[in-house]
Coordinates of C-alpha atoms and ligand atoms in Angstrom, one line a residue:
M26 CA -1.3 76.1 -13.0
K27 CA 0.0 72.5 -13.3
K28 CA -0.3 72.0 -9.5
R29 CA -3.9 73.2 -9.6
M30 CA -4.8 70.7 -12.3
I31 CA -3.3 67.8 -10.5
F32 CA -5.2 68.8 -7.4
A33 CA -8.5 68.9 -9.4
V34 CA -7.8 65.5 -10.9
L35 CA -7.1 64.1 -7.5
L36 CA -10.4 65.5 -6.2
A37 CA -12.2 63.9 -9.0
I38 CA -10.4 60.5 -8.6
G39 CA -10.9 60.4 -4.8
P40 CA -14.6 59.5 -4.8
L41 CA -14.0 57.2 -7.8
C42 CA -11.5 55.1 -5.8
A43 CA -13.9 54.8 -2.9
F44 CA -16.6 53.8 -5.4
S45 CA -14.4 51.1 -7.0
N46 CA -13.5 49.8 -3.5
T47 CA -17.1 49.1 -2.7
R48 CA -17.6 47.6 -6.1
A49 CA -14.6 45.3 -5.5
Q50 CA -16.4 44.1 -2.3
D51 CA -19.6 43.6 -4.2
K52 CA -17.8 41.7 -6.8
K53 CA -16.4 39.0 -4.4
E54 CA -16.5 35.7 -6.1
A55 CA -19.2 33.3 -5.1
A56 CA -18.3 30.2 -3.1
D57 CA -20.5 27.6 -1.4
L58 CA -18.3 27.1 1.6
I59 CA -15.2 28.6 3.3
V60 CA -13.3 27.0 6.1
S61 CA -11.0 29.4 7.7
G62 CA -8.6 29.9 10.6
A63 CA -7.1 26.4 10.5
T64 CA -3.6 25.1 10.2
V65 CA -4.0 23.8 6.7
V66 CA -1.8 21.0 5.6
T67 CA -2.2 20.9 1.8
M68 CA 0.1 18.0 0.7
D69 CA 0.3 19.9 -2.6
S70 CA 3.5 19.4 -4.7
E71 CA 5.4 22.0 -2.6
R72 CA 3.8 20.7 0.7
H73 CA 2.5 24.1 1.6
V74 CA 1.2 24.5 5.2
F75 CA -0.8 27.6 6.0
E76 CA -0.8 28.6 9.7
D77 CA -4.0 30.7 9.6
G78 CA -5.3 29.1 6.4
A79 CA -8.5 28.8 4.6
L80 CA -10.1 26.8 1.8
A81 CA -12.9 27.8 -0.5
V82 CA -15.3 25.3 -2.1
K83 CA -17.7 25.6 -5.0
G84 CA -19.9 22.6 -5.8
D85 CA -17.8 19.5 -5.2
A86 CA -14.4 21.1 -5.8
I87 CA -11.8 23.3 -4.1
I88 CA -11.5 26.7 -5.8
A89 CA -8.8 28.2 -3.6
V90 CA -6.5 27.5 -0.7
G91 CA -4.3 30.1 1.1
P92 CA -4.1 32.5 4.0
S93 CA -7.5 33.1 5.7
A94 CA -7.2 36.9 5.1
E95 CA -6.7 36.4 1.3
I96 CA -9.5 33.8 0.9
L97 CA -12.0 35.8 3.0
T98 CA -11.3 39.0 1.0
K99 CA -11.7 37.3 -2.3
Y100 CA -14.7 35.0 -1.8
D101 CA -18.3 35.4 -0.6
P102 CA -19.5 32.0 0.7
K103 CA -23.0 30.7 1.3
R104 CA -21.7 28.9 4.4
K105 CA -18.7 29.4 6.7
I106 CA -16.9 27.1 9.1
D107 CA -14.7 28.8 11.6
A108 CA -11.9 26.3 12.2
G109 CA -9.7 28.6 14.4
G110 CA -7.2 26.6 16.3
K111 CA -8.0 23.4 14.5
L112 CA -6.1 21.4 11.8
M113 CA -7.3 20.7 8.3
M114 CA -5.8 18.1 6.1
P115 CA -6.8 16.1 3.0
G116 CA -9.2 13.2 3.7
L117 CA -7.3 10.0 4.3
I118 CA -7.3 7.3 1.6
N119 CA -7.6 3.7 2.7
G120 CA -6.2 1.8 -0.2
H121 CA -7.1 -1.7 0.7
T122 CA -9.9 -3.2 2.9
H123 CA -13.0 -5.5 2.9
I124 CA -15.4 -3.3 4.9
P125 CA -18.4 -5.6 5.4
M126 CA -16.0 -7.9 7.4
V127 CA -16.5 -5.6 10.3
L128 CA -19.3 -8.0 11.2
M129 CA -16.6 -10.7 11.8
R130 CA -14.3 -8.4 13.7
G131 CA -12.6 -10.4 16.4
L132 CA -14.3 -13.7 15.4
I133 CA -11.0 -15.5 15.1
D134 CA -7.6 -14.1 15.5
D135 CA -4.1 -15.2 16.2
V136 CA -4.0 -18.0 13.6
T137 CA -2.0 -18.2 10.3
L138 CA -3.5 -16.4 7.2
D139 CA -3.9 -19.7 5.4
D140 CA -5.8 -21.3 8.4
W141 CA -7.7 -18.1 9.0
L142 CA -9.0 -18.0 5.4
R143 CA -9.6 -21.6 4.7
K144 CA -10.7 -23.0 8.1
Y145 CA -12.7 -20.0 9.4
I146 CA -13.4 -17.1 7.2
F147 CA -14.3 -18.7 3.9
P148 CA -16.7 -21.2 5.7
A149 CA -18.2 -18.4 7.9
E150 CA -18.7 -16.2 4.9
A151 CA -20.4 -19.0 2.9
R152 CA -22.9 -19.4 5.8
N153 CA -23.5 -15.8 6.7
V154 CA -22.8 -13.3 3.9
T155 CA -25.9 -12.1 2.2
E156 CA -26.8 -8.8 0.6
D157 CA -28.4 -7.7 3.9
Y158 CA -25.2 -8.6 5.8
V159 CA -23.1 -6.6 3.3
R160 CA -25.4 -3.6 3.7
W161 CA -25.3 -3.5 7.5
G162 CA -21.6 -4.3 7.6
S163 CA -21.0 -1.5 5.2
R164 CA -23.0 1.0 7.2
L165 CA -21.1 0.2 10.4
A166 CA -17.8 0.4 8.6
L167 CA -18.7 3.6 6.7
A168 CA -19.5 5.2 10.1
E169 CA -16.2 4.1 11.5
M170 CA -14.2 5.3 8.5
I171 CA -15.9 8.8 8.4
R172 CA -15.2 9.2 12.1
G173 CA -11.5 8.4 11.4
G174 CA -11.1 11.0 8.7
T175 CA -11.2 8.6 5.7
T176 CA -12.8 10.0 2.7
T177 CA -11.8 7.4 0.0
F178 CA -11.4 3.7 0.3
A179 CA -10.7 0.8 -2.0
D180 CA -12.5 -2.4 -1.2
M181 CA -12.8 -6.0 -2.4
Y182 CA -15.8 -8.0 -1.3
Y183 CA -19.0 -9.7 -2.4
F184 CA -22.4 -8.1 -3.3
E185 CA -20.3 -5.1 -4.1
D186 CA -23.2 -3.4 -5.8
A187 CA -25.0 -3.2 -2.4
E188 CA -21.8 -1.9 -0.9
A189 CA -21.6 0.8 -3.6
E190 CA -25.2 1.9 -2.9
E191 CA -24.4 2.2 0.8
T192 CA -21.2 4.1 0.1
K193 CA -23.0 6.5 -2.2
A194 CA -25.7 7.1 0.4
A195 CA -23.1 7.7 3.1
G196 CA -21.3 10.1 0.8
L197 CA -17.9 8.5 0.7
R198 CA -15.7 8.0 -2.3
G199 CA -15.0 4.3 -3.2
V200 CA -13.1 2.2 -5.6
L201 CA -15.2 -0.9 -5.1
G202 CA -14.2 -4.3 -6.6
E203 CA -16.5 -7.2 -7.0
T204 CA -14.5 -10.3 -6.0
W205 CA -13.7 -13.1 -8.4
I206 CA -12.6 -16.3 -6.8
D207 CA -12.4 -20.0 -8.0
F208 CA -15.0 -21.4 -5.6
P209 CA -18.7 -20.7 -5.1
A210 CA -18.7 -17.2 -3.5
P211 CA -21.5 -16.0 -1.2
D212 CA -23.0 -14.0 -4.1
N213 CA -22.0 -15.8 -7.3
K214 CA -21.6 -19.6 -7.6
S215 CA -19.7 -19.8 -11.0
E216 CA -17.5 -17.7 -13.3
A217 CA -20.4 -17.1 -15.6
E218 CA -22.5 -15.7 -12.7
M219 CA -19.5 -13.6 -11.5
A220 CA -19.0 -12.2 -15.0
A221 CA -22.7 -11.4 -15.5
Y222 CA -23.0 -9.7 -12.0
T223 CA -19.8 -7.8 -12.5
E224 CA -20.6 -6.5 -16.0
K225 CA -24.0 -5.2 -14.8
F226 CA -22.2 -3.6 -11.8
L227 CA -19.6 -1.9 -14.0
K228 CA -22.3 -0.6 -16.4
K229 CA -24.5 0.7 -13.6
W230 CA -21.8 2.9 -12.0
Q231 CA -20.1 4.3 -15.1
G232 CA -19.5 8.0 -14.8
D233 CA -20.6 8.2 -11.1
P234 CA -18.7 11.0 -9.3
L235 CA -18.1 9.0 -6.1
I236 CA -18.2 5.3 -7.0
H237 CA -15.5 3.7 -9.2
A238 CA -16.8 0.2 -9.8
A239 CA -13.9 -2.3 -10.2
V240 CA -13.1 -6.0 -10.7
A241 CA -11.3 -7.8 -8.0
P242 CA -9.7 -11.1 -8.8
H243 CA -8.8 -12.2 -5.3
S244 CA -5.2 -13.5 -5.8
I245 CA -3.1 -15.8 -7.8
Y246 CA -3.6 -18.6 -5.2
T247 CA -7.4 -18.5 -5.4
C248 CA -7.8 -17.7 -9.1
S249 CA -6.7 -19.7 -12.1
E250 CA -4.9 -18.1 -15.0
K251 CA -8.2 -18.1 -16.9
T252 CA -10.1 -16.3 -14.1
L253 CA -7.3 -13.7 -13.8
R254 CA -7.2 -13.1 -17.5
D255 CA -11.0 -12.9 -17.8
A256 CA -11.4 -10.6 -14.9
A257 CA -8.7 -8.2 -16.3
A258 CA -10.3 -8.3 -19.8
L259 CA -13.8 -7.4 -18.4
A260 CA -12.3 -4.6 -16.3
R261 CA -10.5 -3.2 -19.3
K262 CA -13.6 -3.4 -21.5
Y263 CA -15.1 -0.8 -19.1
H264 CA -11.9 1.1 -18.2
A265 CA -12.4 -0.1 -14.7
P266 CA -9.7 -0.6 -12.0
I267 CA -8.4 -4.1 -11.2
L268 CA -7.9 -4.8 -7.5
I269 CA -5.9 -7.9 -6.4
H270 CA -3.8 -9.2 -3.5
V271 CA -0.2 -9.7 -4.6
A272 CA 2.8 -11.3 -2.9
E273 CA 1.1 -11.3 0.5
M274 CA 2.5 -14.6 1.9
R275 CA 5.8 -16.4 1.7
K276 CA 3.8 -19.5 0.8
E277 CA 2.3 -17.7 -2.2
L278 CA 5.8 -16.9 -3.5
I279 CA 7.1 -20.4 -3.0
D280 CA 4.1 -22.0 -4.6
S281 CA 4.3 -19.5 -7.6
L282 CA 8.0 -20.3 -8.1
E283 CA 7.1 -24.0 -8.2
K284 CA 4.0 -23.8 -10.2
N285 CA 4.6 -20.9 -12.6
G286 CA 8.4 -20.7 -12.5
A287 CA 8.0 -17.1 -11.6
T288 CA 7.4 -14.8 -8.7
P289 CA 3.8 -13.7 -8.3
V290 CA 4.6 -10.3 -9.8
Q291 CA 6.4 -11.8 -12.8
Y292 CA 3.7 -14.3 -13.3
L293 CA 1.0 -11.6 -13.4
E294 CA 3.2 -9.6 -15.8
R295 CA 3.5 -12.7 -18.1
I296 CA -0.2 -13.1 -18.2
D297 CA -0.8 -9.4 -19.0
V298 CA -2.6 -8.5 -15.8
L299 CA -0.3 -5.7 -14.7
G300 CA -0.9 -2.1 -15.9
P301 CA -1.8 1.5 -14.8
D302 CA -5.3 0.3 -13.9
V303 CA -4.1 -2.2 -11.2
V304 CA -4.1 -1.8 -7.5
A305 CA -2.1 -4.5 -5.8
A306 CA -2.5 -5.0 -2.1
H307 CA 0.5 -5.9 0.0
C308 CA 3.5 -6.5 -2.3
I309 CA 5.5 -7.9 0.6
W310 CA 7.4 -10.8 -1.1
V311 CA 8.9 -8.8 -4.0
D312 CA 12.4 -8.7 -5.3
Y313 CA 14.1 -5.8 -7.2
T314 CA 13.0 -7.1 -10.6
D315 CA 9.4 -7.2 -9.3
M316 CA 9.7 -3.6 -8.0
K317 CA 11.0 -2.4 -11.3
I318 CA 8.1 -4.1 -13.1
L319 CA 5.6 -2.6 -10.7
A320 CA 7.1 0.8 -11.1
D321 CA 7.3 0.6 -14.9
R322 CA 3.7 -0.7 -15.2
Q323 CA 2.5 2.1 -12.8
V324 CA 0.8 -0.4 -10.6
G325 CA -0.5 1.1 -7.4
C326 CA 0.7 -0.9 -4.3
V327 CA -0.9 -0.7 -1.0
H328 CA 1.0 -1.3 2.2
N329 CA -1.0 -2.6 5.2
P330 CA 1.2 -2.4 8.3
S331 CA -1.3 -3.7 10.9
S332 CA -2.1 -6.6 8.7
N333 CA 1.6 -7.4 8.0
M334 CA 2.2 -7.5 11.8
M335 CA -1.0 -9.2 12.9
L336 CA -0.7 -12.1 10.4
A337 CA 3.1 -12.1 10.6
S338 CA 3.1 -12.0 6.8
G339 CA 6.4 -10.2 6.6
V340 CA 7.1 -6.5 6.2
A341 CA 6.6 -4.9 2.8
P342 CA 9.9 -3.3 1.7
V343 CA 8.2 0.1 1.5
V344 CA 11.4 2.2 1.6
D345 CA 12.9 0.2 -1.3
E346 CA 9.6 0.3 -3.2
R347 CA 9.3 4.1 -2.9
A348 CA 13.0 4.4 -3.9
A349 CA 12.3 2.2 -7.0
G350 CA 9.6 4.7 -8.1
M351 CA 6.6 2.6 -7.1
R352 CA 3.3 4.1 -6.2
V353 CA 2.9 3.1 -2.5
G354 CA -0.3 3.8 -0.6
L355 CA -1.6 2.8 2.8
G356 CA -4.5 0.5 3.8
T357 CA -6.0 -1.1 6.9
D358 CA -6.8 -4.5 5.2
G359 CA -9.2 -6.4 7.5
P360 CA -11.2 -5.3 9.4
A361 CA -11.4 -8.9 10.7
G362 CA -8.5 -11.1 11.5
S363 CA -5.8 -8.9 9.9
N364 CA -6.3 -5.6 11.7
N365 CA -9.8 -5.4 13.3
D366 CA -10.3 -1.7 12.7
L367 CA -10.4 0.8 9.9
D368 CA -8.3 3.5 11.6
M369 CA -6.0 5.2 9.1
M370 CA -4.5 7.5 11.7
E371 CA -3.2 4.5 13.5
E372 CA -2.0 3.0 10.2
M373 CA 0.2 6.0 9.4
D374 CA 1.8 5.8 12.9
L375 CA 2.4 2.0 12.4
A376 CA 3.7 2.4 8.8
A377 CA 6.5 4.7 9.9
K378 CA 7.4 2.7 13.0
L379 CA 7.3 -0.7 11.2
Q380 CA 9.9 0.5 8.6
K381 CA 12.1 1.9 11.4
I382 CA 12.2 -1.3 13.3
N383 CA 12.5 -3.4 10.2
R384 CA 15.5 -1.5 9.0
V385 CA 16.8 -0.8 12.5
D386 CA 16.9 2.9 11.4
P387 CA 14.7 5.6 12.8
R388 CA 15.2 7.6 9.6
A389 CA 13.8 4.8 7.3
L390 CA 10.3 6.3 7.0
G391 CA 9.3 9.6 8.6
A392 CA 6.0 11.2 9.6
K393 CA 5.8 13.2 6.4
G394 CA 6.3 10.1 4.3
A395 CA 3.6 8.2 6.2
L396 CA 1.1 11.1 5.7
E397 CA 2.0 11.2 2.0
M398 CA 1.2 7.5 1.7
A399 CA -2.2 8.1 3.3
T400 CA -3.0 11.2 1.1
I401 CA -1.3 12.2 -2.2
E402 CA 0.6 8.9 -2.7
G403 CA -2.5 7.0 -1.8
A404 CA -4.3 8.9 -4.5
R405 CA -1.6 8.0 -7.0
T406 CA -1.9 4.4 -5.9
L407 CA -5.6 4.4 -6.8
H408 CA -4.8 6.4 -10.0
L409 CA -7.0 9.2 -8.7
E410 CA -4.3 11.8 -8.1
K411 CA -5.9 14.3 -10.5
E412 CA -9.1 14.3 -8.3
I413 CA -8.0 13.8 -4.7
G414 CA -5.1 13.4 -2.3
S415 CA -4.2 17.1 -1.7
L416 CA -5.9 20.4 -0.9
E417 CA -5.5 22.6 -4.0
A418 CA -7.7 24.4 -6.5
G419 CA -9.3 22.1 -9.0
K420 CA -9.3 19.0 -6.7
K421 CA -12.4 17.5 -5.1
A422 CA -13.3 19.0 -1.7
D423 CA -12.4 16.0 0.4
F424 CA -11.0 17.0 3.8
A425 CA -10.9 16.4 7.5
I426 CA -10.8 18.9 10.4
L427 CA -9.2 17.8 13.6
N428 CA -9.5 19.2 17.1
L429 CA -6.2 20.3 18.6
D430 CA -7.6 21.3 21.9
V431 CA -6.8 18.1 23.7
P432 CA -3.8 17.3 26.0
S433 CA -2.2 14.9 23.5
A434 CA -2.2 17.6 20.8
V435 CA -0.3 20.2 22.7
P436 CA 2.2 21.7 22.1
M437 CA 2.7 21.4 18.4
Y438 CA 6.3 21.9 17.0
D439 CA 5.9 19.9 13.8
V440 CA 2.6 19.4 12.2
Y441 CA 3.5 16.1 10.4
S442 CA 4.9 14.6 13.5
Q443 CA 1.8 15.6 15.4
I444 CA -0.6 14.1 12.9
V445 CA 1.2 10.8 12.6
Y446 CA 2.6 10.2 16.1
A447 CA 0.3 12.0 18.4
L448 CA -3.2 12.7 17.0
K449 CA -5.8 10.0 17.1
A450 CA -8.9 9.2 15.0
S451 CA -10.9 10.6 18.0
E452 CA -9.6 14.1 17.2
V453 CA -11.4 14.0 13.8
E454 CA -14.3 16.4 14.2
T455 CA -15.6 17.4 10.8
V456 CA -15.4 15.5 7.5
V457 CA -16.3 16.8 4.0
V458 CA -16.4 14.7 0.8
A459 CA -17.1 16.4 -2.6
G460 CA -18.2 19.5 -0.7
K461 CA -20.8 17.7 1.3
T462 CA -20.4 17.5 5.1
L463 CA -20.6 13.9 6.4
L464 CA -19.4 14.6 10.0
K465 CA -20.0 17.9 11.7
D466 CA -18.5 18.7 15.1
G467 CA -18.5 15.0 15.9
K468 CA -22.0 14.3 14.7
L469 CA -22.5 11.8 11.8
L470 CA -25.0 13.2 9.3
T471 CA -25.3 10.5 6.7
V472 CA -25.2 7.1 8.5
D473 CA -27.5 5.9 11.3
E474 CA -24.7 4.5 13.4
A475 CA -26.9 3.5 16.4
K476 CA -29.0 1.3 14.2
A477 CA -25.9 -0.2 12.5
M478 CA -24.4 -1.1 15.8
T479 CA -27.6 -2.8 17.0
K480 CA -27.7 -4.8 13.7
A481 CA -24.0 -5.7 14.1
K482 CA -24.7 -7.2 17.5
E483 CA -27.6 -9.2 16.1
Y484 CA -25.3 -10.5 13.3
A485 CA -22.6 -11.5 15.8
T486 CA -25.0 -13.9 17.5
K487 CA -25.9 -15.5 14.2
V488 CA -22.3 -15.7 13.0
R489 CA -21.1 -17.3 16.3
A490 CA -23.9 -19.9 16.0
T491 CA -23.0 -20.9 12.5
L492 CA -19.4 -21.3 13.4
Q493 CA -20.3 -23.7 16.2
Q494 CA -22.3 -25.9 13.9
Ligands
ZN515 ZN1 -7.0 -8.0 1.9

């Protein structure tokens, strides 16, 4: 009797199970995009890597990352990208650059930083940099950055509002600082003008999902204490980031010791500039006290290996800085005179190798550490780690897909080693920022790069002529 009842119950449940299975499929969660089949390098806190991995996107954010089978069962996407055999990683973060300077790429190289700035670049900028120049320079640079897998960059230049508009149109994420400097700049001729321009700029972009408008006092050697304090006060009024060059040259350190009786970092600490809203480029000439201050103040520091080498500025003590608990990201600087390109793949490679040779120790900084500096640590450096820097649910959908079907990418034993020491920017095939595709299978979707290149050549003729005057 009992057995018969169980049998009857099973008969009744059977079709019910089948029914609930179909319902489960019907009830797949909606997603806008699924990328599947890739080797997914997440850079999450446990540094998960999924061999046949997938990522689901809804709106501008990642909703899930995991094995392809799991993600494809759970989500029903509007759009799919089959990334079988490819590599997916977080978009790279260029923590320090001056992108419109691409139009002066190669104009004058192989001179000292002081000469380069004062004899060539500042005069060339005074004669050539207009809003139109900044727009075309930005477009060219944005195309180059997208092609290299960069999804976020921090910039210091002039006419930064025009640069912000171009960045927004291209779909990249930017921390964009209007430069304050104690001489008439191409855009603003006095501190009053700088302050008025910057305040308008900060107000305009408040709350924008892609653009973080910032204030960029150039450095302690080009800004008075008043300029530095005023720039910081204005930034803090609007909760905006502060971008500045710090301890970049030995001359800067010597002059600061003489003039301020303090290192550049300790001088900035004394005048209340340092804080968790500051991004300091370079931090080369720093001692242990400086490192402790920078760590305690949660200042983001950006290492620029190409620039350190090209200008022979010295080598930032990145290994010690990381050990001291500092937030250390990676940048290209330049792209004129101090690097000449915006290639973050190359910068990771150089970052690791520069620390190795500097410490005569191949263990000094490894591939994984270099990739951290260009992704999750880069995000911490810009104080954006809650939004970007890794591929995990809740973060913005900013990522790059790289082709592994090239001789230099085969075989692959260690994914970090491959990314940093073997793969090139040319392997970047698809780039997505905030869920929007900017580069698809090698085709740029948001920037007219042919037109930007034509304009760049026209500008080169103009710039060369003004320098000969
Ligand atoms: Zn710089």
